[in-house]
């Protein structure tokens, strides 16, 4: 417990991507008040660009915005979606790919959220990590797992193996997915050994490896957008 608390304090004291001192706050989920509170570090980011103003949107941009809002009632236009709207040819396929990676795979939601958190941690995307802490908790991922994820300069495959795996309860599938994602994030590929071990853990279904790889790729796209435009955490509305 002491080790976990030290991680939380260290992450809370981390320098924000905007070059500002990153103070933490306890973020309580409005959508589910029964979830535990968790620290955030991106709530004070001052955005460089939030996307086009509504009064300046084209008909195509408005149509894409309306589609995003319809499929994201709790969060609406938040995260990377604002900047993406500046380029409809990027916004629409990004929205569709995101929907497929988030809701159209065979992975359990807690598995997907673990992959997303690892991606945010590796790319130093405090906003992505903050947003998906709540999603991961809703999906059933324990706070002890989330708190154990090494972040920023601490991220490495070895640290994921030593710090995160002990909290996965000996679940071989979860462990294999975490190591596959971490190795991909660290080395931009995976070894034959990791490929085969993960394939075995997911019952020989290579489509699952495609899904894991696609989630890492899509949320890398999200992380870079959030980092460049310094998008802060937006608290979801009550539904």
JSON list of C-alpha atoms in Angstrom, two decimals:
[
{"chain": "A", "resi": 1, "resn": "UNK", "atom": "CA", "xyz": [0.00, 0.00, 0.00]},
{"chain": "A", "resi": 2, "resn": "UNK", "atom": "CA", "xyz": [2.83, 2.39, 0.87]},
{"chain": "A", "resi": 3, "resn": "UNK", "atom": "CA", "xyz": [4.49, 1.69, -2.48]},
{"chain": "A", "resi": 4, "resn": "UNK", "atom": "CA", "xyz": [1.23, 2.38, -4.31]},
{"chain": "A", "resi": 5, "resn": "UNK", "atom": "CA", "xyz": [0.69, 5.66, -2.43]},
{"chain": "A", "resi": 6, "resn": "UNK", "atom": "CA", "xyz": [4.18, 6.79, -3.32]},
{"chain": "A", "resi": 7, "resn": "UNK", "atom": "CA", "xyz": [3.40, 6.18, -7.00]},
{"chain": "A", "resi": 8, "resn": "UNK", "atom": "CA", "xyz": [0.26, 8.28, -6.76]},
{"chain": "A", "resi": 9, "resn": "UNK", "atom": "CA", "xyz": [2.15, 11.11, -5.08]},
{"chain": "A", "resi": 10, "resn": "UNK", "atom": "CA", "xyz": [4.91, 10.93, -7.67]},
{"chain": "A", "resi": 11, "resn": "UNK", "atom": "CA", "xyz": [2.44, 11.04, -10.55]},
{"chain": "A", "resi": 12, "resn": "UNK", "atom": "CA", "xyz": [0.59, 13.90, -8.94]},
{"chain": "A", "resi": 13, "resn": "UNK", "atom": "CA", "xyz": [3.78, 15.91, -8.64]},
{"chain": "A", "resi": 14, "resn": "UNK", "atom": "CA", "xyz": [4.74, 15.21, -12.25]},
{"chain": "A", "resi": 15, "resn": "UNK", "atom": "CA", "xyz": [5.34, 18.23, -14.44]},
{"chain": "A", "resi": 16, "resn": "UNK", "atom": "CA", "xyz": [2.42, 18.78, -16.79]},
{"chain": "A", "resi": 17, "resn": "UNK", "atom": "CA", "xyz": [2.84, 18.64, -20.54]},
{"chain": "A", "resi": 18, "resn": "UNK", "atom": "CA", "xyz": [2.25, 22.37, -20.70]},
{"chain": "A", "resi": 19, "resn": "UNK", "atom": "CA", "xyz": [5.34, 23.04, -18.62]},
{"chain": "A", "resi": 20, "resn": "UNK", "atom": "CA", "xyz": [3.27, 23.95, -15.54]},
{"chain": "A", "resi": 21, "resn": "UNK", "atom": "CA", "xyz": [3.49, 22.39, -12.10]},
{"chain": "A", "resi": 22, "resn": "UNK", "atom": "CA", "xyz": [0.94, 19.58, -12.18]},
{"chain": "A", "resi": 23, "resn": "UNK", "atom": "CA", "xyz": [-1.11, 19.60, -8.97]},
{"chain": "A", "resi": 24, "resn": "UNK", "atom": "CA", "xyz": [-3.46, 16.69, -8.47]},
{"chain": "A", "resi": 25, "resn": "UNK", "atom": "CA", "xyz": [-7.09, 16.80, -7.53]},
{"chain": "A", "resi": 26, "resn": "UNK", "atom": "CA", "xyz": [-9.42, 14.04, -6.48]},
{"chain": "A", "resi": 27, "resn": "UNK", "atom": "CA", "xyz": [-11.72, 13.49, -9.44]},
{"chain": "A", "resi": 28, "resn": "UNK", "atom": "CA", "xyz": [-15.01, 11.85, -8.49]},
{"chain": "A", "resi": 29, "resn": "UNK", "atom": "CA", "xyz": [-17.06, 10.23, -11.23]},
{"chain": "A", "resi": 30, "resn": "UNK", "atom": "CA", "xyz": [-20.33, 12.10, -11.76]},
{"chain": "A", "resi": 31, "resn": "UNK", "atom": "CA", "xyz": [-21.62, 9.22, -13.82]},
{"chain": "A", "resi": 32, "resn": "UNK", "atom": "CA", "xyz": [-21.13, 6.72, -11.00]},
{"chain": "A", "resi": 33, "resn": "UNK", "atom": "CA", "xyz": [-20.64, 8.19, -7.51]},
{"chain": "A", "resi": 34, "resn": "UNK", "atom": "CA", "xyz": [-19.92, 4.71, -6.16]},
{"chain": "A", "resi": 35, "resn": "UNK", "atom": "CA", "xyz": [-16.55, 4.62, -7.92]},
{"chain": "A", "resi": 36, "resn": "UNK", "atom": "CA", "xyz": [-13.48, 5.53, -5.87]},
{"chain": "A", "resi": 37, "resn": "UNK", "atom": "CA", "xyz": [-11.92, 8.93, -6.41]},
{"chain": "A", "resi": 38, "resn": "UNK", "atom": "CA", "xyz": [-8.64, 9.06, -8.31]},
{"chain": "A", "resi": 39, "resn": "UNK", "atom": "CA", "xyz": [-5.92, 11.66, -8.86]},
{"chain": "A", "resi": 40, "resn": "UNK", "atom": "CA", "xyz": [-5.74, 13.68, -12.07]},
{"chain": "A", "resi": 41, "resn": "UNK", "atom": "CA", "xyz": [-2.90, 15.79, -13.42]},
{"chain": "A", "resi": 42, "resn": "UNK", "atom": "CA", "xyz": [-4.31, 17.32, -16.63]},
{"chain": "A", "resi": 43, "resn": "UNK", "atom": "CA", "xyz": [-7.23, 19.34, -15.23]},
{"chain": "A", "resi": 44, "resn": "UNK", "atom": "CA", "xyz": [-5.25, 22.60, -15.24]},
{"chain": "A", "resi": 45, "resn": "UNK", "atom": "CA", "xyz": [-3.92, 22.34, -18.78]},
{"chain": "A", "resi": 46, "resn": "UNK", "atom": "CA", "xyz": [-4.59, 25.46, -20.83]},
{"chain": "A", "resi": 47, "resn": "UNK", "atom": "CA", "xyz": [-5.56, 24.22, -24.30]},
{"chain": "A", "resi": 48, "resn": "UNK", "atom": "CA", "xyz": [-3.68, 25.50, -27.29]},
{"chain": "A", "resi": 49, "resn": "UNK", "atom": "CA", "xyz": [-6.56, 24.66, -29.60]},
{"chain": "A", "resi": 50, "resn": "UNK", "atom": "CA", "xyz": [-10.00, 23.18, -28.90]},
{"chain": "A", "resi": 51, "resn": "UNK", "atom": "CA", "xyz": [-11.12, 22.91, -32.50]},
{"chain": "A", "resi": 52, "resn": "UNK", "atom": "CA", "xyz": [-13.29, 25.19, -34.64]},
{"chain": "A", "resi": 53, "resn": "UNK", "atom": "CA", "xyz": [-15.86, 27.44, -33.01]},
{"chain": "A", "resi": 54, "resn": "UNK", "atom": "CA", "xyz": [-19.43, 26.28, -33.51]},
{"chain": "A", "resi": 55, "resn": "UNK", "atom": "CA", "xyz": [-20.27, 29.53, -35.30]},
{"chain": "A", "resi": 56, "resn": "UNK", "atom": "CA", "xyz": [-17.50, 28.86, -37.82]},
{"chain": "A", "resi": 57, "resn": "UNK", "atom": "CA", "xyz": [-18.21, 25.18, -38.51]},
{"chain": "A", "resi": 58, "resn": "UNK", "atom": "CA", "xyz": [-19.10, 23.99, -41.98]},
{"chain": "A", "resi": 59, "resn": "UNK", "atom": "CA", "xyz": [-22.15, 21.80, -42.53]},
{"chain": "A", "resi": 60, "resn": "UNK", "atom": "CA", "xyz": [-19.87, 18.78, -42.73]},
{"chain": "A", "resi": 61, "resn": "UNK", "atom": "CA", "xyz": [-18.18, 19.65, -39.44]},
{"chain": "A", "resi": 62, "resn": "UNK", "atom": "CA", "xyz": [-21.57, 20.12, -37.75]},
{"chain": "A", "resi": 63, "resn": "UNK", "atom": "CA", "xyz": [-22.74, 16.74, -39.00]},
{"chain": "A", "resi": 64, "resn": "UNK", "atom": "CA", "xyz": [-19.65, 15.03, -37.62]},
{"chain": "A", "resi": 65, "resn": "UNK", "atom": "CA", "xyz": [-19.97, 16.91, -34.33]},
{"chain": "A", "resi": 66, "resn": "UNK", "atom": "CA", "xyz": [-23.61, 15.82, -34.00]},
{"chain": "A", "resi": 67, "resn": "UNK", "atom": "CA", "xyz": [-22.65, 12.20, -34.66]},
{"chain": "A", "resi": 68, "resn": "UNK", "atom": "CA", "xyz": [-19.92, 12.35, -32.01]},
{"chain": "A", "resi": 69, "resn": "UNK", "atom": "CA", "xyz": [-22.28, 13.87, -29.44]},
{"chain": "A", "resi": 70, "resn": "UNK", "atom": "CA", "xyz": [-24.95, 11.27, -30.21]},
{"chain": "A", "resi": 71, "resn": "UNK", "atom": "CA", "xyz": [-22.54, 8.41, -29.55]},
{"chain": "A", "resi": 72, "resn": "UNK", "atom": "CA", "xyz": [-20.81, 10.04, -26.55]},
{"chain": "A", "resi": 73, "resn": "UNK", "atom": "CA", "xyz": [-23.67, 11.42, -24.39]},
{"chain": "A", "resi": 74, "resn": "UNK", "atom": "CA", "xyz": [-21.62, 11.58, -21.19]},
{"chain": "A", "resi": 75, "resn": "UNK", "atom": "CA", "xyz": [-18.59, 13.37, -22.58]},
{"chain": "A", "resi": 76, "resn": "UNK", "atom": "CA", "xyz": [-19.64, 14.96, -25.88]},
{"chain": "A", "resi": 77, "resn": "UNK", "atom": "CA", "xyz": [-16.95, 16.85, -27.77]},
{"chain": "A", "resi": 78, "resn": "UNK", "atom": "CA", "xyz": [-14.02, 16.28, -25.46]},
{"chain": "A", "resi": 79, "resn": "UNK", "atom": "CA", "xyz": [-10.56, 14.80, -25.64]},
{"chain": "A", "resi": 80, "resn": "UNK", "atom": "CA", "xyz": [-9.09, 14.79, -29.15]},
{"chain": "A", "resi": 81, "resn": "UNK", "atom": "CA", "xyz": [-12.39, 15.22, -30.98]},
{"chain": "A", "resi": 82, "resn": "UNK", "atom": "CA", "xyz": [-12.34, 19.03, -30.93]},
{"chain": "A", "resi": 83, "resn": "UNK", "atom": "CA", "xyz": [-9.04, 19.43, -32.77]},
{"chain": "A", "resi": 84, "resn": "UNK", "atom": "CA", "xyz": [-9.92, 16.60, -35.18]},
{"chain": "A", "resi": 85, "resn": "UNK", "atom": "CA", "xyz": [-13.04, 18.50, -36.26]},
{"chain": "A", "resi": 86, "resn": "UNK", "atom": "CA", "xyz": [-10.77, 21.03, -37.95]},
{"chain": "A", "resi": 87, "resn": "UNK", "atom": "CA", "xyz": [-10.18, 18.40, -40.65]},
{"chain": "A", "resi": 88, "resn": "UNK", "atom": "CA", "xyz": [-13.37, 16.45, -41.46]},
{"chain": "A", "resi": 89, "resn": "UNK", "atom": "CA", "xyz": [-11.39, 13.92, -43.48]},
{"chain": "A", "resi": 90, "resn": "UNK", "atom": "CA", "xyz": [-9.52, 13.03, -40.29]},
{"chain": "A", "resi": 91, "resn": "UNK", "atom": "CA", "xyz": [-12.37, 13.53, -37.81]},
{"chain": "A", "resi": 92, "resn": "UNK", "atom": "CA", "xyz": [-14.88, 11.16, -39.38]},
{"chain": "A", "resi": 93, "resn": "UNK", "atom": "CA", "xyz": [-12.60, 8.11, -39.89]},
{"chain": "A", "resi": 94, "resn": "UNK", "atom": "CA", "xyz": [-11.00, 8.74, -36.48]},
{"chain": "A", "resi": 95, "resn": "UNK", "atom": "CA", "xyz": [-14.45, 8.66, -34.89]},
{"chain": "A", "resi": 96, "resn": "UNK", "atom": "CA", "xyz": [-15.34, 5.45, -36.74]},
{"chain": "A", "resi": 97, "resn": "UNK", "atom": "CA", "xyz": [-12.03, 3.76, -35.91]},
{"chain": "A", "resi": 98, "resn": "UNK", "atom": "CA", "xyz": [-12.39, 4.79, -32.28]},
{"chain": "A", "resi": 99, "resn": "UNK", "atom": "CA", "xyz": [-15.88, 3.31, -32.12]},
{"chain": "A", "resi": 100, "resn": "UNK", "atom": "CA", "xyz": [-14.58, 0.05, -33.59]},
{"chain": "A", "resi": 101, "resn": "UNK", "atom": "CA", "xyz": [-11.58, -0.13, -31.24]},
{"chain": "A", "resi": 102, "resn": "UNK", "atom": "CA", "xyz": [-13.66, 0.74, -28.19]},
{"chain": "A", "resi": 103, "resn": "UNK", "atom": "CA", "xyz": [-16.88, -1.19, -28.79]},
{"chain": "A", "resi": 104, "resn": "UNK", "atom": "CA", "xyz": [-16.35, -3.49, -31.77]},
{"chain": "A", "resi": 105, "resn": "UNK", "atom": "CA", "xyz": [-13.68, -5.89, -30.56]},
{"chain": "A", "resi": 106, "resn": "UNK", "atom": "CA", "xyz": [-13.87, -9.24, -28.81]},
{"chain": "A", "resi": 107, "resn": "UNK", "atom": "CA", "xyz": [-11.85, -7.93, -25.86]},
{"chain": "A", "resi": 108, "resn": "UNK", "atom": "CA", "xyz": [-13.47, -7.42, -22.49]},
{"chain": "A", "resi": 109, "resn": "UNK", "atom": "CA", "xyz": [-13.80, -3.73, -21.65]},
{"chain": "A", "resi": 110, "resn": "UNK", "atom": "CA", "xyz": [-11.39, -4.06, -18.72]},
{"chain": "A", "resi": 111, "resn": "UNK", "atom": "CA", "xyz": [-8.78, -5.54, -21.11]},
{"chain": "A", "resi": 112, "resn": "UNK", "atom": "CA", "xyz": [-9.26, -2.68, -23.56]},
{"chain": "A", "resi": 113, "resn": "UNK", "atom": "CA", "xyz": [-8.96, -0.10, -20.79]},
{"chain": "A", "resi": 114, "resn": "UNK", "atom": "CA", "xyz": [-5.75, -1.66, -19.51]},
{"chain": "A", "resi": 115, "resn": "UNK", "atom": "CA", "xyz": [-4.27, -1.36, -23.01]},
{"chain": "A", "resi": 116, "resn": "UNK", "atom": "CA", "xyz": [-5.43, 2.27, -23.26]},
{"chain": "A", "resi": 117, "resn": "UNK", "atom": "CA", "xyz": [-3.94, 3.19, -19.89]},
{"chain": "A", "resi": 118, "resn": "UNK", "atom": "CA", "xyz": [-0.62, 1.61, -20.85]},
{"chain": "A", "resi": 119, "resn": "UNK", "atom": "CA", "xyz": [-0.69, 3.61, -24.09]},
{"chain": "A", "resi": 120, "resn": "UNK", "atom": "CA", "xyz": [-1.39, 6.87, -22.29]},
{"chain": "A", "resi": 121, "resn": "UNK", "atom": "CA", "xyz": [1.33, 6.13, -19.75]},
{"chain": "A", "resi": 122, "resn": "UNK", "atom": "CA", "xyz": [3.93, 5.35, -22.42]},
{"chain": "A", "resi": 123, "resn": "UNK", "atom": "CA", "xyz": [3.18, 8.49, -24.43]},
{"chain": "A", "resi": 124, "resn": "UNK", "atom": "CA", "xyz": [3.14, 10.76, -21.37]},
{"chain": "A", "resi": 125, "resn": "UNK", "atom": "CA", "xyz": [-0.45, 11.69, -22.15]},
{"chain": "A", "resi": 126, "resn": "UNK", "atom": "CA", "xyz": [-1.77, 12.78, -18.78]},
{"chain": "A", "resi": 127, "resn": "UNK", "atom": "CA", "xyz": [-5.15, 13.68, -20.27]},
{"chain": "A", "resi": 128, "resn": "UNK", "atom": "CA", "xyz": [-5.59, 10.25, -21.86]},
{"chain": "A", "resi": 129, "resn": "UNK", "atom": "CA", "xyz": [-4.62, 8.54, -18.63]},
{"chain": "A", "resi": 130, "resn": "UNK", "atom": "CA", "xyz": [-6.91, 10.78, -16.56]},
{"chain": "A", "resi": 131, "resn": "UNK", "atom": "CA", "xyz": [-9.89, 10.24, -18.87]},
{"chain": "A", "resi": 132, "resn": "UNK", "atom": "CA", "xyz": [-9.50, 6.47, -18.90]},
{"chain": "A", "resi": 133, "resn": "UNK", "atom": "CA", "xyz": [-8.93, 5.95, -15.19]},
{"chain": "A", "resi": 134, "resn": "UNK", "atom": "CA", "xyz": [-12.66, 6.44, -14.68]},
{"chain": "A", "resi": 135, "resn": "UNK", "atom": "CA", "xyz": [-13.52, 4.28, -17.68]},
{"chain": "A", "resi": 136, "resn": "UNK", "atom": "CA", "xyz": [-11.25, 1.53, -16.40]},
{"chain": "A", "resi": 137, "resn": "UNK", "atom": "CA", "xyz": [-12.83, 1.62, -12.95]},
{"chain": "A", "resi": 138, "resn": "UNK", "atom": "CA", "xyz": [-16.29, 1.37, -14.50]},
{"chain": "A", "resi": 139, "resn": "UNK", "atom": "CA", "xyz": [-15.08, -1.61, -16.51]},
{"chain": "A", "resi": 140, "resn": "UNK", "atom": "CA", "xyz": [-13.94, -3.41, -13.36]},
{"chain": "A", "resi": 141, "resn": "UNK", "atom": "CA", "xyz": [-10.20, -2.75, -13.43]},
{"chain": "A", "resi": 142, "resn": "UNK", "atom": "CA", "xyz": [-8.99, -2.28, -9.87]},
{"chain": "A", "resi": 143, "resn": "UNK", "atom": "CA", "xyz": [-7.43, 0.94, -8.62]},
{"chain": "A", "resi": 144, "resn": "UNK", "atom": "CA", "xyz": [-4.45, -1.13, -7.45]},
{"chain": "A", "resi": 145, "resn": "UNK", "atom": "CA", "xyz": [-3.76, -2.07, -11.10]},
{"chain": "A", "resi": 146, "resn": "UNK", "atom": "CA", "xyz": [-4.19, 1.49, -12.34]},
{"chain": "A", "resi": 147, "resn": "UNK", "atom": "CA", "xyz": [-1.92, 2.90, -9.62]},
{"chain": "A", "resi": 148, "resn": "UNK", "atom": "CA", "xyz": [0.77, 0.32, -10.42]},
{"chain": "A", "resi": 149, "resn": "UNK", "atom": "CA", "xyz": [1.15, 1.36, -14.06]},
{"chain": "A", "resi": 150, "resn": "UNK", "atom": "CA", "xyz": [4.56, 3.05, -14.56]},
{"chain": "A", "resi": 151, "resn": "UNK", "atom": "CA", "xyz": [4.18, 6.43, -16.22]},
{"chain": "A", "resi": 152, "resn": "UNK", "atom": "CA", "xyz": [6.20, 8.94, -18.19]},
{"chain": "A", "resi": 153, "resn": "UNK", "atom": "CA", "xyz": [9.97, 8.31, -17.89]},
{"chain": "A", "resi": 154, "resn": "UNK", "atom": "CA", "xyz": [9.30, 5.32, -15.62]},
{"chain": "A", "resi": 155, "resn": "UNK", "atom": "CA", "xyz": [7.49, 3.38, -18.32]},
{"chain": "A", "resi": 156, "resn": "UNK", "atom": "CA", "xyz": [9.17, 0.23, -19.60]},
{"chain": "A", "resi": 157, "resn": "UNK", "atom": "CA", "xyz": [8.29, -3.35, -20.40]},
{"chain": "A", "resi": 158, "resn": "UNK", "atom": "CA", "xyz": [10.31, -4.50, -17.39]},
{"chain": "A", "resi": 159, "resn": "UNK", "atom": "CA", "xyz": [8.43, -2.13, -15.08]},
{"chain": "A", "resi": 160, "resn": "UNK", "atom": "CA", "xyz": [5.08, -3.32, -16.41]},
{"chain": "A", "resi": 161, "resn": "UNK", "atom": "CA", "xyz": [6.19, -6.90, -15.76]},
{"chain": "A", "resi": 162, "resn": "UNK", "atom": "CA", "xyz": [7.42, -6.19, -12.23]},
{"chain": "A", "resi": 163, "resn": "UNK", "atom": "CA", "xyz": [4.86, -3.60, -11.11]},
{"chain": "A", "resi": 164, "resn": "UNK", "atom": "CA", "xyz": [1.58, -4.39, -12.89]},
{"chain": "A", "resi": 165, "resn": "UNK", "atom": "CA", "xyz": [1.50, -8.16, -13.34]},
{"chain": "A", "resi": 166, "resn": "UNK", "atom": "CA", "xyz": [1.43, -8.94, -9.60]},
{"chain": "A", "resi": 167, "resn": "UNK", "atom": "CA", "xyz": [-1.94, -7.13, -9.41]},
{"chain": "A", "resi": 168, "resn": "UNK", "atom": "CA", "xyz": [-3.56, -9.09, -12.25]},
{"chain": "A", "resi": 169, "resn": "UNK", "atom": "CA", "xyz": [-4.39, -12.03, -10.02]},
{"chain": "A", "resi": 170, "resn": "UNK", "atom": "CA", "xyz": [-2.47, -14.62, -12.01]},
{"chain": "A", "resi": 171, "resn": "UNK", "atom": "CA", "xyz": [-4.80, -14.20, -15.00]},
{"chain": "A", "resi": 172, "resn": "UNK", "atom": "CA", "xyz": [-2.61, -15.45, -17.85]},
{"chain": "A", "resi": 173, "resn": "UNK", "atom": "CA", "xyz": [-4.68, -13.78, -20.54]},
{"chain": "A", "resi": 174, "resn": "UNK", "atom": "CA", "xyz": [-4.54, -10.37, -18.82]},
{"chain": "A", "resi": 175, "resn": "UNK", "atom": "CA", "xyz": [-0.81, -10.78, -18.24]},
{"chain": "A", "resi": 176, "resn": "UNK", "atom": "CA", "xyz": [-0.15, -11.70, -21.86]},
{"chain": "A", "resi": 177, "resn": "UNK", "atom": "CA", "xyz": [-2.21, -8.78, -23.18]},
{"chain": "A", "resi": 178, "resn": "UNK", "atom": "CA", "xyz": [-0.43, -6.34, -20.86]},
{"chain": "A", "resi": 179, "resn": "UNK", "atom": "CA", "xyz": [3.02, -7.57, -21.88]},
{"chain": "A", "resi": 180, "resn": "UNK", "atom": "CA", "xyz": [2.14, -7.59, -25.59]},
{"chain": "A", "resi": 181, "resn": "UNK", "atom": "CA", "xyz": [0.92, -3.99, -25.40]},
{"chain": "A", "resi": 182, "resn": "UNK", "atom": "CA", "xyz": [3.86, -2.83, -23.28]},
{"chain": "A", "resi": 183, "resn": "UNK", "atom": "CA", "xyz": [6.43, -4.43, -25.58]},
{"chain": "A", "resi": 184, "resn": "UNK", "atom": "CA", "xyz": [4.74, -2.96, -28.65]},
{"chain": "A", "resi": 185, "resn": "UNK", "atom": "CA", "xyz": [4.73, 0.47, -27.01]},
{"chain": "A", "resi": 186, "resn": "UNK", "atom": "CA", "xyz": [8.39, 0.23, -25.99]},
{"chain": "A", "resi": 187, "resn": "UNK", "atom": "CA", "xyz": [9.90, -1.34, -29.12]},
{"chain": "A", "resi": 188, "resn": "UNK", "atom": "CA", "xyz": [7.30, -0.59, -31.85]},
{"chain": "A", "resi": 189, "resn": "UNK", "atom": "CA", "xyz": [6.93, -4.34, -32.45]},
{"chain": "A", "resi": 190, "resn": "UNK", "atom": "CA", "xyz": [6.85, -7.61, -30.50]},
{"chain": "A", "resi": 191, "resn": "UNK", "atom": "CA", "xyz": [9.24, -10.55, -30.46]},
{"chain": "A", "resi": 192, "resn": "UNK", "atom": "CA", "xyz": [8.35, -13.98, -31.81]},
{"chain": "A", "resi": 193, "resn": "UNK", "atom": "CA", "xyz": [8.26, -15.24, -28.23]},
{"chain": "A", "resi": 194, "resn": "UNK", "atom": "CA", "xyz": [5.77, -12.56, -27.14]},
{"chain": "A", "resi": 195, "resn": "UNK", "atom": "CA", "xyz": [3.68, -13.07, -30.25]},
{"chain": "A", "resi": 196, "resn": "UNK", "atom": "CA", "xyz": [3.38, -16.80, -29.70]},
{"chain": "A", "resi": 197, "resn": "UNK", "atom": "CA", "xyz": [2.81, -16.51, -25.94]},
{"chain": "A", "resi": 198, "resn": "UNK", "atom": "CA", "xyz": [0.01, -14.00, -26.43]},
{"chain": "A", "resi": 199, "resn": "UNK", "atom": "CA", "xyz": [-1.53, -15.98, -29.25]},
{"chain": "A", "resi": 200, "resn": "UNK", "atom": "CA", "xyz": [-1.66, -19.02, -26.98]},
{"chain": "A", "resi": 201, "resn": "UNK", "atom": "CA", "xyz": [-3.20, -16.97, -24.16]},
{"chain": "A", "resi": 202, "resn": "UNK", "atom": "CA", "xyz": [-6.03, -15.76, -26.43]},
{"chain": "A", "resi": 203, "resn": "UNK", "atom": "CA", "xyz": [-6.85, -19.29, -27.64]},
{"chain": "A", "resi": 204, "resn": "UNK", "atom": "CA", "xyz": [-4.99, -19.03, -30.93]},
{"chain": "A", "resi": 205, "resn": "UNK", "atom": "CA", "xyz": [-7.16, -16.18, -32.25]},
{"chain": "A", "resi": 206, "resn": "UNK", "atom": "CA", "xyz": [-4.91, -13.93, -34.29]},
{"chain": "A", "resi": 207, "resn": "UNK", "atom": "CA", "xyz": [-7.80, -11.50, -34.73]},
{"chain": "A", "resi": 208, "resn": "UNK", "atom": "CA", "xyz": [-7.36, -10.66, -31.04]},
{"chain": "A", "resi": 209, "resn": "UNK", "atom": "CA", "xyz": [-3.75, -9.64, -31.71]},
{"chain": "A", "resi": 210, "resn": "UNK", "atom": "CA", "xyz": [-5.04, -7.37, -34.48]},
{"chain": "A", "resi": 211, "resn": "UNK", "atom": "CA", "xyz": [-7.46, -5.85, -31.98]},
{"chain": "A", "resi": 212, "resn": "UNK", "atom": "CA", "xyz": [-4.76, -5.22, -29.35]},
{"chain": "A", "resi": 213, "resn": "UNK", "atom": "CA", "xyz": [-2.45, -3.69, -31.95]},
{"chain": "A", "resi": 214, "resn": "UNK", "atom": "CA", "xyz": [-5.23, -1.49, -33.32]},
{"chain": "A", "resi": 215, "resn": "UNK", "atom": "CA", "xyz": [-6.18, -0.20, -29.86]},
{"chain": "A", "resi": 216, "resn": "UNK", "atom": "CA", "xyz": [-2.55, 0.74, -29.20]},
{"chain": "A", "resi": 217, "resn": "UNK", "atom": "CA", "xyz": [-2.37, 2.48, -32.57]},
{"chain": "A", "resi": 218, "resn": "UNK", "atom": "CA", "xyz": [-5.65, 4.38, -32.24]},
{"chain": "A", "resi": 219, "resn": "UNK", "atom": "CA", "xyz": [-4.96, 5.57, -28.71]},
{"chain": "A", "resi": 220, "resn": "UNK", "atom": "CA", "xyz": [-1.46, 6.62, -29.72]},
{"chain": "A", "resi": 221, "resn": "UNK", "atom": "CA", "xyz": [-3.20, 8.87, -32.27]},
{"chain": "A", "resi": 222, "resn": "UNK", "atom": "CA", "xyz": [-5.40, 10.18, -29.44]},
{"chain": "A", "resi": 223, "resn": "UNK", "atom": "CA", "xyz": [-2.45, 10.67, -27.09]},
{"chain": "A", "resi": 224, "resn": "UNK", "atom": "CA", "xyz": [-0.45, 12.68, -29.61]},
{"chain": "A", "resi": 225, "resn": "UNK", "atom": "CA", "xyz": [-3.45, 14.92, -30.31]},
{"chain": "A", "resi": 226, "resn": "UNK", "atom": "CA", "xyz": [-4.08, 15.48, -26.60]},
{"chain": "A", "resi": 227, "resn": "UNK", "atom": "CA", "xyz": [-0.39, 16.21, -25.98]},
{"chain": "A", "resi": 228, "resn": "UNK", "atom": "CA", "xyz": [0.12, 18.64, -28.85]},
{"chain": "A", "resi": 229, "resn": "UNK", "atom": "CA", "xyz": [-3.03, 20.67, -28.20]},
{"chain": "A", "resi": 230, "resn": "UNK", "atom": "CA", "xyz": [-2.83, 20.36, -24.37]},
{"chain": "A", "resi": 231, "resn": "UNK", "atom": "CA", "xyz": [-6.40, 19.25, -23.94]},
{"chain": "A", "resi": 232, "resn": "UNK", "atom": "CA", "xyz": [-7.42, 19.18, -20.25]},
{"chain": "A", "resi": 233, "resn": "UNK", "atom": "CA", "xyz": [-9.55, 16.56, -18.54]},
{"chain": "A", "resi": 234, "resn": "UNK", "atom": "CA", "xyz": [-13.25, 17.24, -18.89]},
{"chain": "A", "resi": 235, "resn": "UNK", "atom": "CA", "xyz": [-15.49, 15.91, -16.15]},
{"chain": "A", "resi": 236, "resn": "UNK", "atom": "CA", "xyz": [-18.35, 13.82, -17.61]},
{"chain": "A", "resi": 237, "resn": "UNK", "atom": "CA", "xyz": [-21.91, 15.03, -17.06]},
{"chain": "A", "resi": 238, "resn": "UNK", "atom": "CA", "xyz": [-24.46, 13.16, -14.97]},
{"chain": "A", "resi": 239, "resn": "UNK", "atom": "CA", "xyz": [-26.59, 10.74, -17.01]}
]
